[in-house]
PDB file of C-alpha atoms in Angstrom:
ATOM      1  CA  MET N   1       0.000   0.000   0.000  1.00 44.00           C
ATOM      2  CA  ASP N   2       1.237   3.478  -0.830  1.00 50.00           C
ATOM      3  CA  VAL N   3       2.309   5.772   2.056  1.00 49.00           C
ATOM      4  CA  ASN N   4       0.198   8.618   0.696  1.00 52.00           C
ATOM      5  CA  ALA N   5      -2.835   6.346   0.697  1.00 51.00           C
ATOM      6  CA  ILE N   6      -2.177   5.419   4.322  1.00 46.00           C
ATOM      7  CA  MET N   7      -1.894   9.061   5.337  1.00 49.00           C
ATOM      8  CA  ALA N   8      -5.201   9.787   3.601  1.00 51.00           C
ATOM      9  CA  THR N   9      -7.085   7.041   5.463  1.00 46.00           C
ATOM     10  CA  PRO N  10      -8.744   7.802   8.811  1.00 45.00           C
ATOM     11  CA  ALA N  11      -6.631   5.112  10.527  1.00 45.00           C
ATOM     12  CA  GLY N  12      -3.386   6.597   9.269  1.00 45.00           C
ATOM     13  CA  ALA N  13      -4.481  10.207   9.541  1.00 44.00           C
ATOM     14  CA  ALA N  14      -4.880  10.133  13.312  1.00 45.00           C
ATOM     15  CA  GLY N  15      -1.186  10.254  14.129  1.00 45.00           C
ATOM     16  CA  VAL N  16       0.456  10.874  10.796  1.00 45.00           C
ATOM     17  CA  ALA N  17      -1.474  13.442   8.762  1.00 46.00           C
ATOM     18  CA  GLY N  18       0.027  16.500  10.462  1.00 47.00           C
ATOM     19  CA  ALA N  19       3.561  15.123  10.689  1.00 43.00           C
ATOM     20  CA  SER N  20       6.210  16.436   8.361  1.00 50.00           C
ATOM     21  CA  PHE N  21       8.492  13.903   6.710  1.00 51.00           C
ATOM     22  CA  SER N  22      11.583  15.384   8.379  1.00 54.00           C
ATOM     23  CA  ARG N  23      10.183  14.851  11.890  1.00 66.00           C
ATOM     24  CA  TRP N  24       9.064  11.238  11.720  1.00 70.00           C
ATOM     25  CA  ASP N  25       9.901   9.072  14.683  1.00 72.00           C
ATOM     26  CA  LYS N  26       9.625   5.373  15.395  1.00 73.00           C
ATOM     27  CA  ASP N  27       5.973   5.673  16.441  1.00 80.00           C
ATOM     28  CA  THR N  28       5.052   7.225  13.094  1.00 83.00           C
ATOM     29  CA  PHE N  29       7.009   4.549  11.263  1.00 76.00           C
ATOM     30  CA  LEU N  30       5.299   1.824  13.319  1.00 79.00           C
ATOM     31  CA  LYS N  31       1.833   3.290  12.603  1.00 86.00           C
ATOM     32  CA  ILE N  32       2.538   3.196   8.889  1.00 82.00           C
ATOM     33  CA  LEU N  33       3.815  -0.378   9.108  1.00 78.00           C
ATOM     34  CA  VAL N  34       0.740  -1.506  11.067  1.00 84.00           C
ATOM     35  CA  ALA N  35      -1.549   0.258   8.576  1.00 84.00           C
ATOM     36  CA  GLN N  36       0.231  -1.466   5.692  1.00 80.00           C
ATOM     37  CA  LEU N  37      -0.142  -4.866   7.336  1.00 80.00           C
ATOM     38  CA  SER N  38      -3.762  -4.211   8.404  1.00 85.00           C
ATOM     39  CA  HIS N  39      -4.900  -3.055   4.960  1.00 85.00           C
ATOM     40  CA  PRO N  40      -2.966  -5.101   2.415  1.00 82.00           C
ATOM     41  CA  ASP N  41      -3.580  -4.589  -1.272  1.00 82.00           C
ATOM     42  CA  PRO N  42      -5.339  -7.814  -2.394  1.00 82.00           C
ATOM     43  CA  PHE N  43      -3.800  -7.526  -5.848  1.00 86.00           C
ATOM     44  CA  SER N  44      -0.294  -7.050  -4.504  1.00 84.00           C
ATOM     45  CA  PRO N  45       0.116  -8.666  -1.057  1.00 81.00           C
ATOM     46  CA  PRO N  46       3.213  -7.690   0.924  1.00 80.00           C
ATOM     47  CA  LYS N  47       6.253  -9.839   0.352  1.00 85.00           C
ATOM     48  CA  PRO N  48       7.914 -11.369   3.423  1.00 86.00           C
ATOM     49  CA  GLU N  49      11.281  -9.860   2.472  1.00 90.00           C
ATOM     50  CA  ASN N  50       9.714  -6.387   2.374  1.00 85.00           C
ATOM     51  CA  ILE N  51       8.232  -6.870   5.833  1.00 82.00           C
ATOM     52  CA  ILE N  52      11.614  -8.042   7.146  1.00 88.00           C
ATOM     53  CA  ALA N  53      13.296  -5.013   5.573  1.00 88.00           C
ATOM     54  CA  GLU N  54      10.778  -2.679   7.202  1.00 82.00           C
ATOM     55  CA  MET N  55      11.243  -4.360  10.589  1.00 83.00           C
ATOM     56  CA  SER N  56      15.008  -3.991  10.177  1.00 88.00           C
ATOM     57  CA  SER N  57      14.519  -0.310   9.412  1.00 84.00           C
ATOM     58  CA  LEU N  58      12.442   0.046  12.573  1.00 82.00           C
ATOM     59  CA  ALA N  59      15.158  -1.649  14.646  1.00 87.00           C
ATOM     60  CA  LEU N  60      17.802   0.612  13.088  1.00 90.00           C
ATOM     61  CA  LEU N  61      15.698   3.696  13.831  1.00 84.00           C
ATOM     62  CA  GLU N  62      15.346   2.586  17.466  1.00 87.00           C
ATOM     63  CA  GLN N  63      19.106   2.089  17.798  1.00 93.00           C
ATOM     64  CA  MET N  64      19.845   5.474  16.223  1.00 92.00           C
ATOM     65  CA  THR N  65      17.426   7.149  18.645  1.00 89.00           C
ATOM     66  CA  ARG N  66      19.154   5.502  21.609  1.00 93.00           C
ATOM     67  CA  LEU N  67      22.590   6.443  20.257  1.00 96.00           C
ATOM     68  CA  THR N  68      21.563  10.068  19.818  1.00 94.00           C
ATOM     69  CA  SER N  69      20.224  10.181  23.369  1.00 93.00           C
ATOM     70  CA  SER N  70      23.432   8.628  24.722  1.00 96.00           C
ATOM     71  CA  LEU N  71      25.607  11.087  22.786  1.00 96.00           C
ATOM     72  CA  ASP N  72      23.582  14.041  24.096  1.00 91.00           C
ATOM     73  CA  SER N  73      24.023  12.797  27.663  1.00 90.00           C
ATOM     74  CA  PHE N  74      27.740  12.151  27.123  1.00 94.00           C
ATOM     75  CA  SER N  75      28.167  15.651  25.677  1.00 91.00           C
ATOM     76  CA  LYS N  76      26.579  17.225  28.772  1.00 88.00           C
ATOM     77  CA  TRP N  77      28.878  15.250  31.079  1.00 90.00           C
ATOM     78  CA  MET N  78      31.921  16.270  29.031  1.00 93.00           C
ATOM     79  CA  GLU N  79      30.890  19.914  29.209  1.00 92.00           C
ATOM     80  CA  LEU N  80      30.370  19.628  32.975  1.00 90.00           C
ATOM     81  CA  GLY N  81      33.853  18.082  33.267  1.00 93.00           C
ATOM     82  CA  GLN N  82      35.339  20.964  31.299  1.00 93.00           C
ATOM     83  CA  GLY N  83      33.682  23.465  33.611  1.00 92.00           C
ATOM     84  CA  ALA N  84      34.747  21.570  36.741  1.00 94.00           C
ATOM     85  CA  GLY N  85      38.324  21.563  35.462  1.00 94.00           C
ATOM     86  CA  LEU N  86      38.276  25.362  35.563  1.00 96.00           C
ATOM     87  CA  VAL N  87      37.419  25.636  39.276  1.00 96.00           C
ATOM     88  CA  GLY N  88      40.210  27.552  41.005  1.00 96.00           C
ATOM     89  CA  LYS N  89      41.749  28.728  37.726  1.00 96.00           C
ATOM     90  CA  LYS N  90      41.852  32.308  36.550  1.00 97.00           C
ATOM     91  CA  VAL N  91      39.819  32.913  33.398  1.00 97.00           C
ATOM     92  CA  ALA N  92      38.807  35.757  31.142  1.00 96.00           C
ATOM     93  CA  VAL N  93      35.206  35.748  29.955  1.00 96.00           C
ATOM     94  CA  GLU N  94      33.448  38.080  27.574  1.00 93.00           C
ATOM     95  CA  ALA N  95      30.221  39.416  29.024  1.00 84.00           C
ATOM     96  CA  SER N  96      28.087  42.096  27.384  1.00 84.00           C
ATOM     97  CA  GLY N  97      30.962  43.202  25.170  1.00 83.00           C
ATOM     98  CA  SER N  98      33.485  43.652  27.991  1.00 87.00           C
ATOM     99  CA  ALA N  99      36.100  41.251  29.352  1.00 91.00           C
ATOM    100  CA  VAL N 100      35.852  40.050  32.944  1.00 93.00           C
ATOM    101  CA  THR N 101      38.718  38.223  34.644  1.00 95.00           C
ATOM    102  CA  GLY N 102      38.752  36.293  37.879  1.00 96.00           C
ATOM    103  CA  ALA N 103      39.042  32.898  39.481  1.00 97.00           C
ATOM    104  CA  VAL N 104      36.298  30.370  38.896  1.00 97.00           C
ATOM    105  CA  GLU N 105      34.678  29.788  42.281  1.00 96.00           C
ATOM    106  CA  LYS N 106      32.264  27.034  41.306  1.00 95.00           C
ATOM    107  CA  VAL N 107      30.337  25.505  38.425  1.00 95.00           C
ATOM    108  CA  ARG N 108      26.559  25.243  38.212  1.00 92.00           C
ATOM    109  CA  LEU N 109      24.338  23.193  35.967  1.00 88.00           C
ATOM    110  CA  GLU N 110      21.160  25.142  35.338  1.00 85.00           C
ATOM    111  CA  ASP N 111      18.528  24.274  32.726  1.00 85.00           C
ATOM    112  CA  GLY N 112      21.006  21.948  31.038  1.00 82.00           C
ATOM    113  CA  LYS N 113      23.578  24.744  30.654  1.00 88.00           C
ATOM    114  CA  ILE N 114      26.950  24.930  32.386  1.00 92.00           C
ATOM    115  CA  ARG N 115      27.476  28.210  34.246  1.00 94.00           C
ATOM    116  CA  LEU N 116      30.760  29.391  35.814  1.00 96.00           C
ATOM    117  CA  VAL N 117      30.635  31.531  38.949  1.00 95.00           C
ATOM    118  CA  ILE N 118      33.319  34.249  38.941  1.00 95.00           C
ATOM    119  CA  GLU N 119      33.294  36.848  41.733  1.00 92.00           C
ATOM    120  CA  GLY N 120      29.686  35.976  42.506  1.00 92.00           C
ATOM    121  CA  GLN N 121      28.491  36.424  38.915  1.00 93.00           C
ATOM    122  CA  GLU N 122      27.447  33.608  36.586  1.00 94.00           C
ATOM    123  CA  TYR N 123      28.769  33.270  33.044  1.00 94.00           C
ATOM    124  CA  PRO N 124      28.159  30.593  30.423  1.00 93.00           C
ATOM    125  CA  LEU N 125      31.040  28.208  29.754  1.00 93.00           C
ATOM    126  CA  SER N 126      30.978  29.359  26.129  1.00 91.00           C
ATOM    127  CA  ALA N 127      31.944  32.897  27.245  1.00 93.00           C
ATOM    128  CA  VAL N 128      35.440  31.769  28.353  1.00 94.00           C
ATOM    129  CA  LYS N 129      38.080  33.379  26.143  1.00 94.00           C
ATOM    130  CA  GLU N 130      41.283  32.650  28.095  1.00 93.00           C
ATOM    131  CA  VAL N 131      42.451  30.395  30.933  1.00 94.00           C
ATOM    132  CA  TRP N 132      45.657  30.689  32.953  1.00 92.00           C
TER     133      TRP N 132
END
């Protein structure tokens, strides 16, 4: 069955009609697969190798989603480690167009962003221009 036909049917339209192709996730893919298996074309039944290929694609999509999540988490921990490595060191940060220098007193994680505390003021890790 054609994907466009599935999206036009009430069963497929519930979760898929408003989705853009660039934002499909595994649930959308699974809905399409279930719709294809639930409404086979009697003149062209699905071939077992096609079903296996689609299931393999679903498994690959699941693994890629997990990998992306793991990499995001790893990236946050690496960034936190970078910030923690600056505690006690003197840094220069650029804030509002002017340079501020001082020792990093502590590091905070707020809303998923690493913030350095220098002389009681918070600065994003990305604002660091020099370390000594």
